[in-house]
Amino acid sequence: MPHIAVTIGAGRSPRQLRTLLHEVHAAVLRSVDTRPEHVRVVLHEVPRTHWSTADTTLAELDQEPVRPTGPAEPTTPTEHTTPAEPATPAEPAEPTTPAEPAEAAGEREPS
């Protein structure tokens, strides 16, 4: 019987937590030869004041201003050129198989 323990900082919505439980359960079923009723998932929510990394609690990190995560601006100008002729369109892709149903893909609505 697989038993999975997940520890997460408090603050997620009940829907997010239910989705997490469902996705972990589905991942175990995809990865391990077991029956669904044998999979146990336990979710531990830790208050954000009780979890720290590098001597800073999650609550303290929540108070820090959000820093941009995009690429840094270039420090030197870059030369922009345009092609003399437009690029030719790529060959059409091979037909793909239809997407699997949402429930089979583990994307069903959490109950």
mmCIF file of C-alpha atoms in Angstrom:
data_model
loop_
_atom_site.group_PDB
_atom_site.id
_atom_site.type_symbol
_atom_site.label_atom_id
_atom_site.label_comp_id
_atom_site.label_asym_id
_atom_site.label_seq_id
_atom_site.Cartn_x
_atom_site.Cartn_y
_atom_site.Cartn_z
ATOM 1 C CA MET A 1 0.000 0.000 0.000
ATOM 2 C CA PRO A 2 1.669 3.213 -1.124
ATOM 3 C CA HIS A 3 1.507 5.961 1.486
ATOM 4 C CA ILE A 4 2.458 9.433 0.282
ATOM 5 C CA ALA A 5 2.889 12.369 2.649
ATOM 6 C CA VAL A 6 2.753 15.878 1.187
ATOM 7 C CA THR A 7 3.792 18.881 3.267
ATOM 8 C CA ILE A 8 2.735 22.289 1.995
ATOM 9 C CA GLY A 9 2.605 25.810 3.364
ATOM 10 C CA ALA A 10 -0.897 26.825 4.402
ATOM 11 C CA GLY A 11 -2.880 29.214 2.249
ATOM 12 C CA ARG A 12 -4.228 27.183 -0.677
ATOM 13 C CA SER A 13 -7.919 26.993 -1.424
ATOM 14 C CA PRO A 14 -9.854 23.791 -0.690
ATOM 15 C CA ARG A 15 -10.165 23.256 -4.460
ATOM 16 C CA GLN A 16 -6.377 23.530 -4.947
ATOM 17 C CA LEU A 17 -5.786 21.057 -2.121
ATOM 18 C CA ARG A 18 -8.326 18.613 -3.533
ATOM 19 C CA THR A 19 -6.724 18.890 -6.965
ATOM 20 C CA LEU A 20 -3.299 18.218 -5.434
ATOM 21 C CA LEU A 21 -4.614 15.105 -3.662
ATOM 22 C CA HIS A 22 -6.181 13.863 -6.895
ATOM 23 C CA GLU A 23 -3.053 14.498 -8.984
ATOM 24 C CA VAL A 24 -0.756 12.751 -6.485
ATOM 25 C CA HIS A 25 -3.143 9.764 -6.392
ATOM 26 C CA ALA A 26 -3.208 9.633 -10.202
ATOM 27 C CA ALA A 27 0.615 9.861 -10.389
ATOM 28 C CA VAL A 28 0.972 6.894 -8.036
ATOM 29 C CA LEU A 29 -1.445 4.836 -10.116
ATOM 30 C CA ARG A 30 0.521 5.661 -13.287
ATOM 31 C CA SER A 31 3.835 4.835 -11.631
ATOM 32 C CA VAL A 32 3.191 1.860 -9.366
ATOM 33 C CA ASP A 33 1.338 -1.378 -9.921
ATOM 34 C CA THR A 34 -1.316 -1.039 -7.238
ATOM 35 C CA ARG A 35 -5.061 -0.751 -6.835
ATOM 36 C CA PRO A 36 -6.626 2.708 -6.381
ATOM 37 C CA GLU A 37 -8.107 1.796 -3.010
ATOM 38 C CA HIS A 38 -4.624 0.968 -1.700
ATOM 39 C CA VAL A 39 -3.171 4.438 -2.314
ATOM 40 C CA ARG A 40 -3.021 6.662 0.767
ATOM 41 C CA VAL A 41 -2.214 10.372 0.407
ATOM 42 C CA VAL A 42 -1.849 12.537 3.512
ATOM 43 C CA LEU A 43 -1.655 16.303 3.197
ATOM 44 C CA HIS A 44 0.045 18.251 5.986
ATOM 45 C CA GLU A 45 -0.556 22.002 5.938
ATOM 46 C CA VAL A 46 2.048 23.950 7.874
ATOM 47 C CA PRO A 47 1.340 27.489 9.082
ATOM 48 C CA ARG A 48 3.499 29.890 7.074
ATOM 49 C CA THR A 49 5.012 31.212 10.320
ATOM 50 C CA HIS A 50 6.195 27.674 11.164
ATOM 51 C CA TRP A 51 8.203 27.001 7.979
ATOM 52 C CA SER A 52 11.491 28.689 7.244
ATOM 53 C CA THR A 53 14.167 28.501 4.609
ATOM 54 C CA ALA A 54 17.511 30.228 5.134
ATOM 55 C CA ASP A 55 16.191 31.609 8.445
ATOM 56 C CA THR A 56 13.255 33.345 6.744
ATOM 57 C CA THR A 57 9.698 32.142 7.294
ATOM 58 C CA LEU A 58 7.245 31.748 4.454
ATOM 59 C CA ALA A 59 5.167 34.498 6.079
ATOM 60 C CA GLU A 60 8.192 36.828 5.935
ATOM 61 C CA LEU A 61 8.807 35.873 2.301
ATOM 62 C CA ASP A 62 5.158 36.688 1.556
ATOM 63 C CA GLN A 63 5.809 40.254 2.747
ATOM 64 C CA GLU A 64 8.746 40.831 0.378
ATOM 65 C CA PRO A 65 7.998 42.775 -2.803
ATOM 66 C CA VAL A 66 7.588 40.660 -5.904
ATOM 67 C CA ARG A 67 10.673 40.748 -8.077
ATOM 68 C CA PRO A 68 10.398 40.536 -11.851
ATOM 69 C CA THR A 69 11.217 37.076 -13.149
ATOM 70 C CA GLY A 70 11.628 37.950 -16.832
ATOM 71 C CA PRO A 71 14.933 38.226 -18.661
ATOM 72 C CA ALA A 72 17.172 41.128 -17.738
ATOM 73 C CA GLU A 73 17.295 44.091 -20.096
ATOM 74 C CA PRO A 74 20.349 44.048 -22.360
ATOM 75 C CA THR A 75 23.081 46.428 -21.284
ATOM 76 C CA THR A 76 24.307 47.065 -24.824
ATOM 77 C CA PRO A 77 22.214 47.893 -27.873
ATOM 78 C CA THR A 78 21.571 45.013 -30.220
ATOM 79 C CA GLU A 79 21.428 45.228 -33.990
ATOM 80 C CA HIS A 80 18.057 44.304 -35.459
ATOM 81 C CA THR A 81 17.920 43.129 -39.047
ATOM 82 C CA THR A 82 15.022 42.099 -41.193
ATOM 83 C CA PRO A 83 15.276 39.256 -43.676
ATOM 84 C CA ALA A 84 15.291 40.165 -47.369
ATOM 85 C CA GLU A 85 12.578 37.587 -48.069
ATOM 86 C CA PRO A 86 9.839 36.321 -45.782
ATOM 87 C CA ALA A 87 10.505 32.948 -44.256
ATOM 88 C CA THR A 88 8.829 30.042 -46.005
ATOM 89 C CA PRO A 89 6.101 28.356 -44.003
ATOM 90 C CA ALA A 90 7.046 25.122 -42.292
ATOM 91 C CA GLU A 91 5.728 21.841 -43.621
ATOM 92 C CA PRO A 92 2.427 20.830 -42.041
ATOM 93 C CA ALA A 93 2.872 18.621 -39.014
ATOM 94 C CA GLU A 94 1.938 14.969 -39.132
ATOM 95 C CA PRO A 95 -1.622 14.362 -37.962
ATOM 96 C CA THR A 96 -1.726 13.610 -34.286
ATOM 97 C CA THR A 97 -3.936 11.193 -32.463
ATOM 98 C CA PRO A 98 -6.945 12.691 -30.718
ATOM 99 C CA ALA A 99 -6.351 13.874 -27.192
ATOM 100 C CA GLU A 100 -7.246 11.389 -24.533
ATOM 101 C CA PRO A 101 -10.372 12.099 -22.504
ATOM 102 C CA ALA A 102 -9.868 14.503 -19.602
ATOM 103 C CA GLU A 103 -10.686 11.856 -17.008
ATOM 104 C CA ALA A 104 -8.137 9.436 -18.461
ATOM 105 C CA ALA A 105 -5.550 12.226 -18.455
ATOM 106 C CA GLY A 106 -6.191 12.887 -14.750
ATOM 107 C CA GLU A 107 -7.842 16.238 -15.427
ATOM 108 C CA ARG A 108 -11.326 15.470 -14.239
ATOM 109 C CA GLU A 109 -13.093 17.846 -11.904
ATOM 110 C CA PRO A 110 -12.094 17.112 -8.279
ATOM 111 C CA SER A 111 -14.939 15.890 -6.137
#
